[in-house]
Structures are given as structure tokens and as C-alpha cells.
XYZ file of C-alpha atoms in Angstrom:
413
model
C -21.012 39.846 -52.973
C -20.647 43.463 -51.741
C -23.028 46.208 -52.073
C -22.315 49.570 -53.117
C -23.448 52.661 -50.850
C -27.211 52.680 -51.689
C -27.253 49.035 -51.724
C -26.035 48.208 -55.121
C -24.507 44.156 -55.976
C -20.673 45.397 -56.759
C -17.787 43.157 -57.772
C -15.648 43.474 -54.884
C -12.294 42.194 -57.280
C -13.554 45.601 -58.432
C -12.083 46.484 -55.714
C -8.619 47.668 -57.076
C -6.374 50.919 -57.504
C -5.985 50.799 -60.936
C -9.313 51.358 -61.379
C -12.464 55.087 -60.712
C -12.171 56.912 -58.133
C -14.804 56.316 -56.435
C -14.852 52.859 -56.686
C -11.368 52.991 -55.197
C -12.530 54.882 -52.073
C -15.338 52.694 -51.530
C -12.272 49.636 -51.247
C -10.580 51.668 -47.858
C -11.081 50.929 -44.672
C -9.131 53.312 -42.000
C -8.302 50.165 -39.572
C -7.510 51.118 -35.579
C -9.292 49.788 -31.741
C -10.062 46.148 -29.471
C -12.388 42.977 -31.654
C -15.236 41.626 -29.597
C -15.981 38.422 -29.526
C -18.025 37.139 -32.621
C -18.757 40.120 -34.469
C -19.955 40.796 -37.705
C -18.537 40.921 -41.333
C -17.744 44.775 -41.857
C -17.841 44.668 -45.303
C -15.444 47.053 -47.266
C -15.249 49.792 -45.282
C -16.804 53.317 -46.394
C -15.654 56.310 -48.426
C -12.654 58.056 -46.563
C -9.297 59.329 -47.514
C -6.741 57.430 -46.667
C -4.030 59.049 -43.614
C -0.610 57.627 -43.983
C -0.152 55.329 -41.507
C -3.023 53.674 -41.946
C -4.643 50.362 -43.746
C -6.088 49.653 -46.715
C -8.465 46.613 -47.924
C -6.404 46.383 -51.261
C -9.248 43.562 -53.017
C -12.030 42.968 -51.206
C -13.532 38.368 -52.073
C -16.824 36.843 -50.047
C -17.063 33.343 -50.729
C -19.993 30.844 -50.577
C -20.766 29.484 -47.892
C -22.297 26.514 -48.399
C -18.838 23.625 -48.088
C -18.568 26.280 -44.411
C -16.486 28.553 -43.085
C -13.201 29.771 -44.213
C -10.812 27.976 -41.783
C -6.895 28.132 -42.932
C -5.975 30.263 -45.734
C -2.327 30.170 -47.203
C -0.351 32.572 -49.709
C 1.437 30.195 -51.854
C 3.204 30.835 -55.246
C 1.143 34.178 -57.662
C -2.151 32.950 -55.037
C -4.161 33.329 -51.232
C -5.772 29.217 -51.467
C -8.380 28.833 -48.122
C -9.770 25.658 -46.893
C -13.441 24.593 -45.312
C -13.914 22.513 -42.633
C -15.567 20.386 -45.742
C -11.603 20.105 -46.979
C -13.304 22.021 -50.077
C -10.005 24.622 -51.402
C -10.526 28.551 -52.828
C -7.278 29.520 -55.013
C -7.798 33.015 -55.735
C -4.866 35.499 -57.082
C -3.208 37.081 -54.960
C -3.215 39.882 -56.555
C -7.127 40.812 -58.292
C -8.854 38.478 -55.721
C -10.141 36.554 -58.746
C -10.465 33.145 -58.670
C -9.813 31.592 -61.217
C -11.684 28.500 -62.113
C -14.596 27.348 -58.878
C -13.843 26.332 -55.655
C -12.497 22.186 -55.704
C -13.417 19.705 -52.385
C -11.115 17.323 -52.397
C -10.956 13.947 -52.198
C -10.416 13.105 -47.994
C -9.781 16.352 -47.324
C -12.570 16.534 -44.649
C -10.028 13.779 -42.571
C -6.768 15.970 -42.993
C -6.359 18.073 -45.372
C -2.337 19.150 -45.383
C -1.541 22.862 -46.489
C -0.592 22.485 -49.992
C 2.337 22.476 -52.849
C 2.192 25.543 -55.607
C 3.908 23.443 -58.198
C 4.713 25.084 -62.312
C 1.987 23.627 -64.020
C -0.273 21.543 -60.714
C -2.126 22.658 -57.461
C -1.086 19.391 -55.865
C -2.892 18.530 -52.283
C -1.344 15.890 -49.495
C -3.963 13.964 -47.252
C -3.083 11.589 -45.263
C -2.136 8.799 -47.384
C -2.672 10.145 -50.682
C -1.521 13.450 -52.678
C -4.611 14.635 -54.633
C -3.532 15.892 -57.711
C -4.582 19.465 -60.143
C -3.196 21.243 -62.999
C -3.092 25.046 -62.363
C -6.318 25.479 -64.406
C -8.695 23.625 -61.481
C -9.099 20.327 -63.038
C -7.812 17.438 -61.067
C -4.747 14.625 -62.216
C -5.006 12.794 -60.615
C -5.014 11.107 -56.639
C -2.146 9.305 -56.326
C -2.576 6.964 -53.451
C 0.049 5.791 -51.307
C 1.459 2.849 -49.260
C 2.156 4.444 -46.428
C 1.020 7.677 -44.100
C 2.622 11.755 -44.092
C 3.374 12.661 -41.274
C 4.512 16.653 -42.363
C 3.558 19.519 -44.811
C 5.173 18.366 -48.077
C 7.667 21.103 -50.391
C 8.676 20.983 -53.772
C 10.314 21.856 -57.091
C 9.962 20.567 -60.828
C 7.611 17.856 -60.443
C 8.068 16.116 -57.498
C 6.725 17.000 -53.608
C 8.354 15.782 -50.525
C 8.183 15.415 -46.985
C 7.756 12.657 -43.650
C 6.094 9.368 -44.079
C 5.886 6.882 -42.207
C 6.877 4.008 -43.902
C 6.965 0.344 -41.731
C 10.404 0.267 -40.490
C 9.905 3.590 -39.046
C 10.443 7.476 -40.359
C 11.644 8.793 -44.019
C 11.860 11.588 -46.445
C 10.255 10.308 -49.970
C 10.532 11.756 -52.674
C 6.727 11.660 -54.763
C 7.255 12.582 -58.898
C 3.540 13.600 -59.386
C 3.223 13.023 -62.678
C 4.097 9.092 -62.590
C 0.976 7.171 -61.934
C 1.965 4.142 -60.966
C 5.693 4.589 -58.764
C 4.820 5.263 -55.202
C 8.005 7.564 -54.581
C 10.773 8.456 -56.459
C 13.739 8.261 -53.325
C 13.172 7.677 -49.534
C 15.857 8.946 -46.964
C 16.660 6.919 -43.601
C 16.726 9.056 -40.697
C 17.920 6.337 -38.244
C 14.996 6.428 -34.946
C 13.083 8.349 -35.832
C 10.502 10.442 -37.256
C 10.082 13.339 -39.920
C 7.557 15.624 -38.230
C 9.096 19.373 -40.210
C 8.892 20.023 -43.260
C 11.768 20.229 -45.334
C 12.696 23.045 -47.286
C 14.031 23.128 -50.808
C 16.204 25.348 -52.641
C 16.869 25.382 -56.682
C 18.175 21.396 -56.609
C 18.387 20.257 -53.114
C 16.273 19.408 -50.350
C 17.342 20.404 -47.066
C 15.419 17.183 -43.851
C 15.663 17.327 -40.380
C 14.716 14.634 -37.830
C 13.794 13.871 -34.871
C 17.345 12.221 -33.798
C 18.740 16.052 -33.612
C 19.939 14.960 -37.906
C 19.822 17.083 -40.313
C 20.498 16.657 -44.144
C 20.716 18.359 -47.936
C 20.662 15.767 -50.591
C 20.239 16.013 -54.317
C 16.290 16.437 -55.376
C 16.019 13.574 -58.067
C 18.841 11.297 -56.326
C 18.582 11.469 -52.692
C 22.496 11.827 -53.056
C 23.682 13.675 -49.820
C 26.132 17.453 -50.426
C 27.106 18.145 -47.138
C 31.105 17.376 -46.388
C 29.953 16.380 -42.508
C 30.238 13.120 -40.013
C 27.260 11.328 -41.665
C 26.922 14.268 -44.577
C 24.867 16.497 -41.716
C 24.240 18.611 -39.069
C 23.593 17.852 -36.098
C 21.641 19.410 -33.440
C 21.275 17.875 -29.053
C 17.835 17.293 -29.722
C 14.285 16.994 -31.883
C 13.777 18.925 -34.887
C 9.835 18.940 -35.182
C 9.899 22.675 -36.446
C 9.865 22.873 -40.456
C 12.824 24.356 -41.860
C 12.867 27.347 -43.548
C 15.047 28.713 -46.272
C 16.180 31.334 -48.219
C 19.276 32.819 -49.964
C 21.647 33.658 -46.992
C 21.375 30.479 -45.029
C 19.023 26.682 -43.897
C 17.286 27.808 -40.761
C 16.727 24.898 -37.921
C 15.271 25.497 -34.495
C 15.692 22.270 -32.035
C 14.179 21.105 -29.409
C 17.755 22.152 -27.868
C 16.878 25.953 -27.550
C 19.137 26.869 -29.946
C 18.351 28.828 -33.642
C 20.704 28.009 -36.334
C 21.055 29.383 -39.377
C 23.703 26.939 -40.889
C 25.448 27.622 -44.680
C 23.563 25.544 -47.317
C 26.130 24.817 -49.311
C 28.024 22.957 -46.309
C 25.947 22.956 -42.942
C 28.276 24.302 -41.064
C 26.722 27.179 -38.010
C 26.564 30.980 -38.723
C 25.259 31.894 -36.048
C 23.249 30.691 -33.671
C 20.836 31.866 -31.048
C 20.371 30.530 -27.260
C 16.289 30.582 -25.892
C 17.390 28.710 -23.148
C 13.572 26.971 -24.024
C 12.632 24.212 -26.261
C 11.626 26.120 -29.521
C 8.383 23.953 -31.182
C 7.963 26.801 -33.892
C 9.108 27.512 -36.716
C 10.974 30.182 -37.815
C 9.419 33.282 -39.995
C 12.144 34.375 -41.876
C 12.179 38.277 -43.189
C 14.640 40.652 -44.874
C 16.611 41.116 -42.778
C 15.130 39.574 -39.500
C 14.466 36.960 -38.628
C 12.037 35.906 -35.934
C 10.882 32.918 -33.711
C 8.932 32.684 -30.734
C 9.733 31.120 -27.349
C 7.693 29.455 -25.338
C 6.663 31.944 -22.280
C 9.102 35.490 -24.381
C 6.887 35.517 -27.173
C 8.244 36.587 -31.075
C 12.455 37.775 -30.671
C 13.601 39.649 -32.905
C 17.314 38.385 -34.623
C 19.066 40.169 -36.854
C 20.069 37.960 -40.168
C 22.948 39.115 -41.766
C 24.395 41.171 -38.543
C 25.765 40.687 -35.144
C 27.895 38.563 -33.147
C 28.473 34.425 -33.745
C 25.497 33.461 -30.269
C 22.521 36.048 -31.836
C 20.650 38.946 -28.678
C 17.542 40.213 -29.688
C 17.025 43.064 -31.376
C 13.518 43.180 -29.560
C 11.253 40.882 -28.164
C 7.482 41.623 -29.100
C 5.466 39.525 -25.553
C 1.771 39.892 -26.383
C 2.245 38.826 -30.016
C 0.539 35.858 -31.935
C 1.710 35.451 -35.331
C 3.834 37.489 -38.021
C 1.582 38.378 -40.688
C 4.085 40.410 -42.959
C 6.481 42.916 -43.199
C 8.008 45.527 -45.531
C 11.755 48.418 -45.111
C 9.820 49.703 -41.857
C 7.252 47.679 -40.095
C 6.952 44.415 -39.082
C 2.890 43.379 -39.456
C 1.947 41.654 -36.078
C -0.891 39.634 -35.246
C -1.654 40.972 -30.951
C -2.807 38.821 -28.522
C -5.353 40.349 -28.017
C -6.574 40.261 -31.731
C -5.330 43.322 -33.552
C -3.156 44.268 -36.888
C -0.372 46.474 -36.049
C 3.058 47.587 -37.364
C 5.732 46.926 -35.090
C 8.903 49.220 -36.299
C 12.060 46.721 -38.104
C 14.636 48.363 -35.436
C 13.130 48.880 -31.630
C 9.816 46.920 -32.468
C 7.403 49.531 -30.695
C 3.941 49.499 -32.565
C 3.229 52.468 -34.687
C -0.109 51.544 -35.789
C -3.034 48.915 -35.703
C -6.507 47.793 -36.977
C -10.117 48.734 -36.573
C -11.099 45.766 -37.962
C -13.243 43.004 -35.509
C -14.816 40.935 -37.787
C -11.174 39.246 -39.060
C -10.964 35.418 -37.519
C -7.980 33.234 -39.868
C -4.714 35.474 -41.545
C -1.946 33.072 -43.098
C 1.526 34.550 -43.025
C 3.316 36.390 -46.214
C 6.815 36.668 -46.322
C 7.207 37.712 -49.767
C 5.413 42.170 -49.660
C 3.328 43.773 -47.527
C 0.272 42.363 -48.391
C -1.433 40.912 -45.071
C -4.694 38.036 -45.756
C -7.238 37.455 -43.414
C -11.003 36.324 -43.589
C -13.108 37.654 -42.346
C -16.814 35.862 -40.217
C -18.823 36.734 -43.268
C -16.220 34.582 -45.407
C -14.806 37.083 -46.684
C -11.484 36.954 -47.738
C -9.150 40.400 -47.656
C -5.700 41.270 -48.831
C -5.496 44.353 -46.322
C -1.793 46.551 -47.085
C -0.634 49.220 -45.424
C -0.509 53.281 -46.857
C 3.430 54.468 -45.546
C 2.668 57.700 -48.315
C 0.754 60.935 -48.484
C -1.870 61.354 -51.152
C -2.902 57.785 -51.996
C -5.780 59.451 -52.380
C -6.666 62.378 -52.244
C -4.514 65.306 -50.776
C -5.258 65.055 -46.578
C -1.046 64.718 -44.538
C -1.227 63.625 -41.440
C 1.369 63.951 -38.201
C 4.444 61.866 -38.616
C 3.455 58.268 -36.302
C 2.477 59.249 -32.606
C 2.963 56.797 -30.342
C -0.965 53.871 -29.899
C -2.733 56.055 -27.526
C -2.338 59.027 -29.525
C -2.152 57.342 -33.028
C -5.837 55.758 -31.622
C -7.288 59.314 -30.224
C -6.141 60.375 -33.858
C -8.364 57.988 -35.881
C -10.683 57.542 -34.298
């Protein structure tokens, strides 16, 4: 639990702009600086007026440490979900930080716990050989043991989850109905002489999957009926696909070890455009509203125009010192730099406009839904961090327009 300036305890959920002015001030924090190793948790910040081009703490939730510290977090649907080393899951409301139910320790979660899948009525936790199915009130519905090993992260829609699995005779994509108590899986899709380590993608009633033989396929969610009018119903890359597929309303994005990032038409599997990276692509692309961000070994993150450009796309800009994409809005891409600082990069040319001063952030996730940055401090405090881009958020302080990075840091200090 956080403390007020006089030492009295305060509820960190209540640090929200809709509440009282003093409490909102307590939630606000300005970030600029660098990141020494092993700093103490810096709490929720001191009251101050917020200038333009800074970050504020939208909410902060202090988690207990009885299960260890949160080492991974995920932004899923209306939740932020954190995992500890002992396989305990903390579910927080992404808008307020409130926990709708107490933490749950997942069976076998200390051995292997893959990214959660949030369905309409369930939260599903895949382990190596089971699906642990909880309702959205935090109660265990069933532990669904499987007769095979899960190879990839999972995606879902309706009551189904889809993932790569190692079955006897080879790799498959399988569809599992989490409401079925006895049926191991509903269907399986084989890729010849291949494994499926890339997470599939789902859009509406179509499941998209890729394999280590380079094949990419689109099938009906409930019947595995192939949908693309291509030879054998598949798009083929030149090498393995091990990076998770990504999808949005403009296409399916496939990063391959053949050095290409391809944007495919969802309906027919044809290439809309491609980026030639000149290096094998191990990492999944991050798909934003106007840009696709792709990490390339030895280069950094390249920003590629998603909606306009030549068939063979050239990067709009390159960020060589970025290690993770955190979120984005209309003007900026918010990233984690290799010195562990959060930085706002201008979407047009990639230059750094402003940065953070928190020294205690250690765990982050990628959020493509909005500009909120979700992070965990060394003290096991989960933060929702939002950029302040307009004057008058608190008080009437006007600040100069975005300056070069050295000048911004000097002004903030």
C-alpha cells in the first residue's frame, strides 16, 4: 500500500483523474533521466504540476510478495495480468488497477506458464501439457490435461483456443474447446515435416497459422476448412516461421527466417507488400495504426509504413537502440531504450522527444490498444503510465514545445 506525504496509507487504485485534486496530484509523476542498477521502488511520486511532454502515473497497484515478484506482464482485453516465478497470476483492471479477484496460483505454473488467453467468459492459462481454465470471477472451472505438449503461445475466440502442439508423428495446430470436459481437442491441422512454434492469429471466424516448413495457412475456426485459393491452400515463405503471427483489419503479418516481413491479404493470402530485412527475422512484428515495427538483428527496430508505399517497403526510420515497443498514440511511439529508459519517439522521423526519470522499472509489456504503458517496479508495484501531451492537465503551466533531448532533460531537471 502506498503512503501519503504525511505517512498515512492510501489506496493506490484511487490515484485516478476523476477523484480529488490533491489525490490526483499525488498520482502525477514527471519522468526524465537514466537507470542505475538495482534502485529502490520510488513509490507513486510527489505532487507537482505536469508540463506538456512528460509522463504521469494513471494508477499504481502495490502487489504482495508472498508469491515472489512479478516477472512478466501482459495486456489482454480489459486486464493487465502479471505472473510470478511460482506460477501465480495477478489480474488487474487495465483502466483502474483494481484487482477483481485475489491472485491465483496456477497448477504446474511454476514449471511452465505461457501467455494467458482471455475469452468472453474465461481466462485460460496454458502450461506445457494442460489448460487451466478460470471464469472471469477468478474461480477454477477445470484443469484440462492434454495428451501432447504445447509448443507455441495460444490465441482464442468464442470458447476455443488455438496453439502449436507436438503430437505423435509431428507438429500440429490444434483447436481446443475449453468448455468440453473430456474431449482432448476439436481438430488438428498438420503441416508436413514441420513444428509449430509461432503463435497463430485469429480474426473473426478464421485462424491463421504458420510452421517451420515456411507454410502459412488460413482455416475456418471450427472445421479447419482451408480458405485461401492458393496451391494447397497455403502461402509459402523461403524458410522457417518461428515468430508469432500478427493480424489486424489490414492484413496478416508474417516475419520469416528468409529475411522477409510480408503483409498478406487476409482473404486470399496474396502479398500486399514486403520488407526485405537482409537478416533472419526471429521476432514477431508489432503492428500499430500506421506503422509496423520490426526488430532486425544487428539493426534495431525498423518502422515501416503499413498503409502506403512501394511493394518492397523501405523503412521510414530506424531506432538502433530500442529493445521493446511499449505503446503508441497519434504522434509518438513509446519505447524502451537499451539504457532502460522509456522514450517517446516521433512517428514521422523517429527522433526522441521526451523521456522518463524513473529508475525502478524492471518489467514491461507491449500494449497496442492505446498509449498507456504498463510496467512493474523493483518493489512489485504495477504502474499504468500515460503521456501528457496537452497543457492544463493539472494547473495552467505552459511548457515550450518539444526540444532536442538534451534540452528537454535539462528543463525537466
